[in-house]
Amino acid sequence: MVAYSKEFETTLTGAWDDALRTSPTAVSEYRRKRFFHCLIRSVLWTSVILGIYLLGWALYETQTQVGFHDSKEFYRFGSYLIVFFIPVIVHWAVFGSTHLGYLRVPHDASALRRFSLTRFYKCLLWITGFWLWVFALRGSLYANWEWSLITSVVAAPVMALATIFPSVVLFGLFGRWGRSKLPMQRALLQSKGGYEAIHLSRWQNIVLGGWLLLFVLGPLSVMLFGDFDSHLWLGLFLDLFPSNHIVTVWSHSLQEGKFVFDRALRYVFALFVFIPFWLGRIRHKLRYDDLLQPGSNPEAQKLVVDTPHAPEAPADEESVRLAMSQEYSKCGAWRRGFVGQTLYGGLGVAELRLIDSARKLEKGLTGAQRFWLTFGWGALVLYLMAIQFYALQFAIVATTMLALVFLPMVHCCKIAALGRHFRTGLLAGSRTPLTKAAVNSGYRMCLVLLPAYLFVGMFMVNAKGEVLWFPVVGPGSLAFIAAMILMPMGSAICLWLTSGYAHPYSLRGWAWILALGGFWVLAPVLVGYHTLRVDPNLFPIFLLFAVGIGARFWNWIGIGLLQRPG
Amino acid sequence: MNLETKDLTKSYLLTKALDRVSLKFEPGEIICVLGVNGAGKTTLLNCLAGLIVPDGGGVLIDGEPIKRDEAGFRKRLHLMPDFPNLFPDKTMIRNLTIMLRTYEKDVPGMEDKVVKLLKEFDLLPHANSSMNSLSRGQSYKGILTGLIAIDPELWLLDEPFASGMDPHGINSFKTHAQEASKRGRTIIYTTQILEVAERFSKKVCVIHKGNVVSFAPLEELKANSDVGENVLEELFRELRSDDLKADEMAA
């Protein structure tokens, strides 16, 4: 019987494994207990966030003399808050580790392929049904039943395919879920009894859950409450949802007898950012963290250590030789494409692979890598130009490029910096937790925050309910661009700082931390203040910006404290 | 490797760990760094390894100032802290493999060399054990095995004789270090055990309050001293006496 405990919660991978091996009923019981625990936790967290929100508003009220409950913005901001945070928290707390956290994957290659295909079809069906439902109901509200039917039948499969298309393409290009399992991974799966649990981290759950709920809650709200102009609070709640715009555009356009794809396309292209991202994360977890590094979680390690195991047989000469050559081959097996590696968050914690990456990068980037980096920067520049001139179609193309190229590019830089840092750190004898911390912070920052910025920016609406596509001028764009540029830069500075140049225990180290940390704390405060003063609608950007920077800052400190004099 | 420090200075707030230290290490030397606790021995090793940025002066390798973030430089040395940096949750084999791969020494034939070393250090049966299941001495010997297998140009060891190694391990280490020195490797280590320093080192560097009190071959020190064999013991006695006098004067 598996008892629920805080420790157990943090050691899900190992515990799940053990529990499933011993007793499936134990898992059911664990889930049930966890559900209630998480429900309470989500309510508490929701209360905390709402409390902070209300407090913030009270402060804002004193500045602007805007009546608390009379303010339209109060509800608008509240809707943003609910849209972005509450579902995410609830998802994380309630569903995070009981649903998607546990995908059972068969070990056999052909079974795995069938499993992947089944999942793909199920996914396609589910999304088609979802869109059918949305379009049908929405169409019935805004148009007559004929238009509703046409919209549903035509639009739903198209949207479903569009939704899933990027993932399919990217999987095909870079992964091939069912076919690219390495023999070693299969062996590991087999050694673990033919199944494996995928445990998503908290951050992955937040992103994944946020994404899913946003697109479930949005259309649901549209369906229920319709035109947002006539329902202030709920309308404000809804006006952020892209599906609302899409449905509106589709419905109205069909009624007018023409297709206007612009807004729908925005949504489709937005998917390029997220779908590959979260699928990639799942895949990454499937492939590396749990397979190659079983029990890599230090907490899980403790659990594993506490679990009685059969004593290891003493090694002999042959087994040592064999083990060494196998360890080397683990390195050598890492031959996937660089972009694929980065796109799917291939920056695993497996040290050997990191060393290989570092070694590769030390020897200089290959032509392909240079191409991607250049292309990525080019895309970024084009993108910024596009939003500056408000050239919508141009921006759509640039967005695609950005999604496909910029994030991998940032990740490339991450690998370069971290890999180098890791290797030189090892060579010098610095502590390993430092590297692990840097790795964790690095990919979280890049893969979670940047898409978040992109996403928020894409669906920003102004006070009139118009979609801005991007806040073109003013402090909002300043905040956004600052986030885009400064966040990776901050990460790089962090790495630089912790790579031994300025030792945290030295006066210089602390001076750096305080100076840069001061900047990172002051920057969001100033930007946020200015943003709220000039255009309160840009509040979500500021919020993400501030949260991201805050996380970054604390990560710094954490990393700094982890480093000890060699 | 020609290693040199020029006016190396390092302070920790008000404490001066190294004060304009200028030393020159020749290839093939085994140098013992001696000093009381807090004298600056570990700081010197860390500066030589490029782990610490000196406040003043610098470290030169073959006449060139070191570039701390350059893997090429790092690969020429290995620092063994008193508690070695290892991956505690990984097996000894994996730790060794990581070391070898980091130093790009995962060459054909290395497996045999490692097996031989593991046998020599009585570690072969524990090769598949995770490091955190081993004793401190075994862990140290495991990482030492990696160092010997890598055989960098500069060996930096912080208190290797207080690492928990058994007498056989210590003897093996000494043998390998002496052989490495014959191959031109520079070995710099710290210790508090004067007998070891006298028997094992060709040259002694005594640091006191961040200053180099003595940096000379042991034979030279003995020849220039009245006390002969007990030269190091006498030197530390004098330093202690000077400290006490200075304290009295200050009071």
Short mmCIF file of N, CA and C in Angstrom, two decimals, chain A residues 292-293 295-296 301 305 312-325 327-328 330-332 349-352 355-356 359 362-363 420 422-432 436 499-503 505-508 565-566, chain B residues 10 12-13 42 46 49 51-55 68-71 74-75 77-79 81-91 93-94 97-98 100-107 110-112 114-115 118-119 124-130 132:
data_model
loop_
_atom_site.label_atom_id
_atom_site.label_comp_id
_atom_site.label_asym_id
_atom_site.label_seq_id
_atom_site.Cartn_x
_atom_site.Cartn_y
_atom_site.Cartn_z
N LEU A 292 16.52 7.13 -19.63
CA LEU A 292 17.97 7.07 -19.50
C LEU A 292 18.43 7.35 -18.08
N GLN A 293 17.64 8.08 -17.39
CA GLN A 293 18.04 8.45 -16.05
C GLN A 293 16.98 7.99 -15.05
N GLY A 295 15.10 7.45 -12.00
CA GLY A 295 15.35 7.93 -10.64
C GLY A 295 16.33 9.06 -10.59
N SER A 296 16.40 9.84 -11.68
CA SER A 296 17.39 10.92 -11.67
C SER A 296 17.00 12.02 -10.69
N GLN A 301 15.62 9.44 -5.81
CA GLN A 301 16.78 8.62 -5.47
C GLN A 301 16.69 8.13 -4.04
N VAL A 305 16.75 4.49 -2.88
CA VAL A 305 17.80 4.01 -1.98
C VAL A 305 17.18 3.32 -0.77
N GLU A 312 24.27 -5.73 -5.52
CA GLU A 312 24.86 -5.83 -6.84
C GLU A 312 25.97 -6.88 -6.85
N ALA A 313 26.05 -7.57 -7.94
CA ALA A 313 27.12 -8.55 -8.05
C ALA A 313 28.44 -7.81 -8.22
N PRO A 314 29.49 -8.29 -7.57
CA PRO A 314 30.78 -7.61 -7.72
C PRO A 314 31.21 -7.61 -9.18
N ALA A 315 31.76 -6.49 -9.58
CA ALA A 315 32.16 -6.38 -10.98
C ALA A 315 33.46 -7.14 -11.22
N ASP A 316 33.60 -7.65 -12.41
CA ASP A 316 34.89 -8.25 -12.78
C ASP A 316 35.47 -7.47 -13.96
N GLU A 317 36.61 -7.91 -14.39
CA GLU A 317 37.31 -7.14 -15.44
C GLU A 317 36.47 -6.99 -16.69
N GLU A 318 35.90 -8.09 -17.10
CA GLU A 318 35.13 -8.05 -18.36
C GLU A 318 33.93 -7.13 -18.24
N SER A 319 33.24 -7.24 -17.10
CA SER A 319 32.03 -6.42 -16.96
C SER A 319 32.39 -4.94 -16.91
N VAL A 320 33.54 -4.62 -16.33
CA VAL A 320 33.96 -3.22 -16.28
C VAL A 320 34.27 -2.72 -17.68
N ARG A 321 35.00 -3.54 -18.44
CA ARG A 321 35.32 -3.15 -19.83
C ARG A 321 34.02 -2.92 -20.62
N LEU A 322 33.11 -3.86 -20.43
CA LEU A 322 31.86 -3.79 -21.16
C LEU A 322 31.07 -2.54 -20.74
N ALA A 323 31.03 -2.32 -19.43
CA ALA A 323 30.28 -1.16 -18.93
C ALA A 323 30.86 0.13 -19.47
N MET A 324 32.18 0.19 -19.52
CA MET A 324 32.81 1.42 -20.03
C MET A 324 32.48 1.63 -21.49
N SER A 325 32.56 0.56 -22.27
CA SER A 325 32.26 0.74 -23.69
C SER A 325 30.79 1.10 -23.89
N GLU A 327 29.00 2.84 -21.77
CA GLU A 327 28.86 4.24 -21.40
C GLU A 327 29.29 5.13 -22.55
N TYR A 328 30.37 4.75 -23.21
CA TYR A 328 30.82 5.53 -24.35
C TYR A 328 29.77 5.52 -25.45
N LYS A 330 26.70 5.24 -25.20
CA LYS A 330 25.57 6.11 -24.88
C LYS A 330 25.83 7.50 -25.42
N CYS A 331 27.07 7.88 -25.35
CA CYS A 331 27.46 9.17 -25.93
C CYS A 331 27.33 9.12 -27.43
N GLY A 332 27.89 8.08 -27.99
CA GLY A 332 27.94 7.99 -29.44
C GLY A 332 26.57 7.87 -30.06
N VAL A 349 19.55 15.97 -18.84
CA VAL A 349 20.49 16.10 -17.74
C VAL A 349 21.56 15.03 -17.82
N ALA A 350 21.48 14.23 -18.87
CA ALA A 350 22.50 13.20 -18.99
C ALA A 350 23.84 13.87 -19.30
N GLU A 351 24.74 13.72 -18.39
CA GLU A 351 25.96 14.50 -18.47
C GLU A 351 26.79 14.16 -19.70
N LEU A 352 26.77 12.91 -20.06
CA LEU A 352 27.61 12.52 -21.19
C LEU A 352 27.19 13.24 -22.46
N ILE A 355 28.29 16.80 -22.39
CA ILE A 355 29.71 16.93 -22.69
C ILE A 355 29.93 16.83 -24.19
N ASP A 356 29.22 15.93 -24.81
CA ASP A 356 29.35 15.80 -26.26
C ASP A 356 28.95 17.08 -26.97
N ARG A 359 31.56 19.59 -26.45
CA ARG A 359 32.74 19.30 -27.24
C ARG A 359 32.52 19.71 -28.69
N GLU A 362 32.63 23.43 -28.88
CA GLU A 362 33.97 23.96 -28.72
C GLU A 362 34.75 23.87 -30.02
N LYS A 363 34.44 22.84 -30.77
CA LYS A 363 35.14 22.67 -32.03
C LYS A 363 34.54 23.55 -33.13
N ARG A 420 29.37 24.22 -22.43
CA ARG A 420 30.72 24.72 -22.20
C ARG A 420 30.97 24.91 -20.71
N PHE A 422 29.47 23.50 -18.34
CA PHE A 422 29.51 22.21 -17.66
C PHE A 422 30.87 21.57 -17.79
N ARG A 423 31.37 21.59 -19.00
CA ARG A 423 32.62 20.89 -19.25
C ARG A 423 33.78 21.58 -18.55
N THR A 424 33.83 22.89 -18.72
CA THR A 424 34.93 23.59 -18.06
C THR A 424 34.79 23.47 -16.55
N GLY A 425 33.54 23.46 -16.10
CA GLY A 425 33.32 23.29 -14.67
C GLY A 425 33.83 21.96 -14.18
N LEU A 426 33.54 20.94 -14.94
CA LEU A 426 34.01 19.61 -14.56
C LEU A 426 35.53 19.55 -14.57
N LEU A 427 36.08 20.13 -15.61
CA LEU A 427 37.53 20.09 -15.73
C LEU A 427 38.19 20.82 -14.59
N ALA A 428 37.52 21.87 -14.15
CA ALA A 428 38.13 22.63 -13.07
C ALA A 428 37.78 22.04 -11.70
N GLY A 429 36.81 21.19 -11.68
CA GLY A 429 36.45 20.59 -10.41
C GLY A 429 35.35 21.32 -9.67
N SER A 430 34.51 22.05 -10.41
CA SER A 430 33.44 22.76 -9.70
C SER A 430 32.30 21.79 -9.41
N ARG A 431 31.39 22.24 -8.60
CA ARG A 431 30.35 21.34 -8.11
C ARG A 431 29.29 21.07 -9.16
N THR A 432 28.83 19.88 -9.19
CA THR A 432 27.86 19.51 -10.23
C THR A 432 26.46 20.07 -10.02
N LYS A 436 23.52 21.44 -12.82
CA LYS A 436 22.16 20.94 -12.95
C LYS A 436 21.16 22.07 -12.76
N SER A 499 29.90 30.83 -13.72
CA SER A 499 30.91 29.95 -14.30
C SER A 499 32.27 30.16 -13.65
N GLY A 500 32.31 30.98 -12.65
CA GLY A 500 33.53 31.11 -11.91
C GLY A 500 34.24 32.44 -12.10
N TYR A 501 33.72 33.25 -13.02
CA TYR A 501 34.39 34.54 -13.23
C TYR A 501 34.27 35.42 -11.99
N ALA A 502 33.07 35.46 -11.49
CA ALA A 502 32.86 36.26 -10.29
C ALA A 502 32.29 35.33 -9.24
N HIS A 503 33.10 34.93 -8.37
CA HIS A 503 32.68 33.94 -7.40
C HIS A 503 31.68 34.55 -6.43
N TYR A 505 31.12 34.02 -3.52
CA TYR A 505 31.61 34.27 -2.17
C TYR A 505 32.62 35.41 -2.12
N SER A 506 32.96 35.90 -3.29
CA SER A 506 33.88 37.03 -3.28
C SER A 506 33.08 38.33 -3.29
N LEU A 507 33.75 39.37 -2.94
CA LEU A 507 33.09 40.68 -2.91
C LEU A 507 32.59 41.03 -4.31
N ARG A 508 33.41 40.71 -5.29
CA ARG A 508 33.04 41.02 -6.66
C ARG A 508 31.79 40.25 -7.08
N PRO A 565 33.27 27.28 -2.83
CA PRO A 565 34.66 27.37 -3.25
C PRO A 565 35.21 25.97 -3.52
N GLY A 566 35.89 25.84 -4.63
CA GLY A 566 36.43 24.53 -4.98
C GLY A 566 37.46 24.08 -4.00
N LYS B 10 45.20 37.54 -3.64
CA LYS B 10 43.77 37.23 -3.49
C LYS B 10 43.33 37.52 -2.07
N TYR B 12 39.90 37.70 0.68
CA TYR B 12 38.51 37.45 0.99
C TYR B 12 38.09 38.50 2.00
N LEU B 13 37.39 39.50 1.52
CA LEU B 13 37.05 40.66 2.33
C LEU B 13 38.33 41.23 2.95
N THR B 42 44.90 26.25 -0.17
CA THR B 42 43.82 25.87 -1.09
C THR B 42 43.53 27.00 -2.08
N ASN B 46 43.45 26.68 -6.05
CA ASN B 46 42.28 27.12 -6.82
C ASN B 46 42.67 28.16 -7.88
N ALA B 49 44.28 26.36 -10.65
CA ALA B 49 43.30 25.62 -11.46
C ALA B 49 42.37 26.55 -12.22
N LEU B 51 40.08 28.32 -10.86
CA LEU B 51 38.76 28.38 -10.22
C LEU B 51 38.49 29.72 -9.59
N ILE B 52 39.54 30.37 -9.19
CA ILE B 52 39.38 31.66 -8.51
C ILE B 52 40.09 32.73 -9.33
N VAL B 53 39.43 33.83 -9.46
CA VAL B 53 40.07 34.96 -10.15
C VAL B 53 40.89 35.73 -9.13
N PRO B 54 42.18 35.85 -9.36
CA PRO B 54 42.98 36.61 -8.40
C PRO B 54 42.65 38.10 -8.45
N ASP B 55 42.82 38.75 -7.33
CA ASP B 55 42.60 40.20 -7.31
C ASP B 55 43.72 40.93 -8.04
N ARG B 68 40.49 31.21 -18.32
CA ARG B 68 39.73 30.33 -17.43
C ARG B 68 38.64 29.54 -18.13
N ASP B 69 38.04 30.11 -19.14
CA ASP B 69 36.93 29.41 -19.78
C ASP B 69 37.37 28.58 -20.98
N GLU B 70 38.64 28.40 -21.11
CA GLU B 70 39.13 27.66 -22.26
C GLU B 70 39.33 26.20 -21.88
N ALA B 71 38.62 25.36 -22.57
CA ALA B 71 38.70 23.93 -22.22
C ALA B 71 40.10 23.39 -22.48
N ARG B 74 41.94 23.90 -19.39
CA ARG B 74 41.46 23.04 -18.32
C ARG B 74 41.93 21.59 -18.50
N LYS B 75 41.99 21.20 -19.74
CA LYS B 75 42.33 19.81 -20.00
C LYS B 75 43.76 19.47 -19.61
N LEU B 77 45.11 20.18 -16.83
CA LEU B 77 45.27 20.02 -15.38
C LEU B 77 44.07 19.30 -14.79
N HIS B 78 44.26 18.82 -13.60
CA HIS B 78 43.10 18.30 -12.86
C HIS B 78 43.30 18.62 -11.38
N LEU B 79 42.25 19.15 -10.82
CA LEU B 79 42.28 19.48 -9.40
C LEU B 79 41.46 18.46 -8.63
N PRO B 81 39.97 18.21 -5.15
CA PRO B 81 39.74 18.83 -3.84
C PRO B 81 39.78 17.77 -2.74
N ASP B 82 39.79 18.21 -1.52
CA ASP B 82 39.87 17.23 -0.43
C ASP B 82 38.64 16.32 -0.42
N PHE B 83 37.51 16.87 -0.82
CA PHE B 83 36.34 16.04 -1.06
C PHE B 83 36.06 16.11 -2.57
N PRO B 84 36.43 15.07 -3.28
CA PRO B 84 36.38 15.17 -4.75
C PRO B 84 34.97 15.42 -5.28
N ASN B 85 34.93 16.13 -6.39
CA ASN B 85 33.65 16.38 -7.03
C ASN B 85 33.28 15.17 -7.86
N LEU B 86 32.21 14.59 -7.52
CA LEU B 86 31.78 13.41 -8.26
C LEU B 86 30.26 13.41 -8.35
N PHE B 87 29.76 12.50 -9.13
CA PHE B 87 28.32 12.33 -9.23
C PHE B 87 27.94 11.22 -8.26
N PRO B 88 27.46 11.59 -7.10
CA PRO B 88 27.28 10.58 -6.06
C PRO B 88 26.28 9.49 -6.42
N ASP B 89 25.31 9.85 -7.24
CA ASP B 89 24.27 8.86 -7.54
C ASP B 89 24.63 7.98 -8.73
N LYS B 90 25.81 8.17 -9.25
CA LYS B 90 26.19 7.38 -10.41
C LYS B 90 27.29 6.38 -10.04
N THR B 91 27.41 5.38 -10.86
CA THR B 91 28.38 4.34 -10.54
C THR B 91 29.80 4.88 -10.73
N ILE B 93 32.02 3.50 -12.50
CA ILE B 93 32.33 3.41 -13.93
C ILE B 93 31.86 4.66 -14.67
N ARG B 94 30.62 5.05 -14.35
CA ARG B 94 30.10 6.22 -15.06
C ARG B 94 30.89 7.47 -14.70
N THR B 97 34.00 7.29 -16.63
CA THR B 97 33.75 7.52 -18.05
C THR B 97 33.53 9.00 -18.32
N ILE B 98 32.80 9.63 -17.43
CA ILE B 98 32.55 11.06 -17.60
C ILE B 98 33.88 11.82 -17.56
N LEU B 100 36.87 10.68 -18.24
CA LEU B 100 37.68 10.37 -19.43
C LEU B 100 37.12 11.09 -20.66
N ARG B 101 35.82 11.11 -20.73
CA ARG B 101 35.21 11.75 -21.90
C ARG B 101 35.40 13.27 -21.85
N THR B 102 35.32 13.79 -20.66
CA THR B 102 35.53 15.24 -20.52
C THR B 102 36.93 15.62 -20.98
N TYR B 103 37.87 14.79 -20.63
CA TYR B 103 39.26 15.09 -21.00
C TYR B 103 39.63 14.53 -22.37
N GLU B 104 38.63 13.97 -23.03
CA GLU B 104 38.85 13.36 -24.34
C GLU B 104 39.93 12.30 -24.30
N LYS B 105 39.88 11.52 -23.26
CA LYS B 105 40.83 10.41 -23.11
C LYS B 105 40.13 9.06 -23.29
N ASP B 106 38.96 9.09 -23.86
CA ASP B 106 38.23 7.84 -24.07
C ASP B 106 38.76 7.17 -25.33
N VAL B 107 40.00 6.82 -25.26
CA VAL B 107 40.70 6.27 -26.42
C VAL B 107 40.76 4.75 -26.31
N MET B 110 41.93 2.37 -23.19
CA MET B 110 41.74 3.01 -21.89
C MET B 110 41.02 2.08 -20.90
N GLU B 111 40.14 1.24 -21.45
CA GLU B 111 39.42 0.30 -20.57
C GLU B 111 40.42 -0.57 -19.81
N ASP B 112 41.43 -1.06 -20.51
CA ASP B 112 42.42 -1.93 -19.86
C ASP B 112 43.18 -1.17 -18.78
N VAL B 114 42.14 1.39 -17.10
CA VAL B 114 41.26 1.64 -15.95
C VAL B 114 41.08 0.37 -15.13
N VAL B 115 40.88 -0.73 -15.82
CA VAL B 115 40.73 -2.00 -15.10
C VAL B 115 41.95 -2.28 -14.24
N LEU B 118 41.93 0.04 -11.29
CA LEU B 118 40.90 -0.35 -10.32
C LEU B 118 41.36 -1.55 -9.50
N LYS B 119 42.00 -2.47 -10.18
CA LYS B 119 42.51 -3.64 -9.46
C LYS B 119 43.58 -3.23 -8.46
N LEU B 124 37.98 -2.85 -8.06
CA LEU B 124 37.29 -3.55 -9.14
C LEU B 124 35.92 -4.09 -8.74
N PRO B 125 35.79 -4.73 -7.57
CA PRO B 125 34.47 -5.26 -7.21
C PRO B 125 33.42 -4.15 -7.03
N HIS B 126 33.89 -2.92 -6.78
CA HIS B 126 32.94 -1.83 -6.51
C HIS B 126 32.68 -0.98 -7.75
N ALA B 127 33.18 -1.41 -8.88
CA ALA B 127 33.11 -0.55 -10.07
C ALA B 127 31.68 -0.24 -10.48
N ASN B 128 30.78 -1.15 -10.22
CA ASN B 128 29.39 -0.91 -10.61
C ASN B 128 28.55 -0.33 -9.48
N SER B 129 29.19 -0.02 -8.38
CA SER B 129 28.44 0.56 -7.25
C SER B 129 28.36 2.06 -7.41
N SER B 130 27.26 2.61 -6.91
CA SER B 130 27.16 4.07 -6.97
C SER B 130 28.11 4.66 -5.94
N ASN B 132 27.84 6.98 -3.87
CA ASN B 132 27.37 7.28 -2.51
C ASN B 132 27.25 6.02 -1.64
#
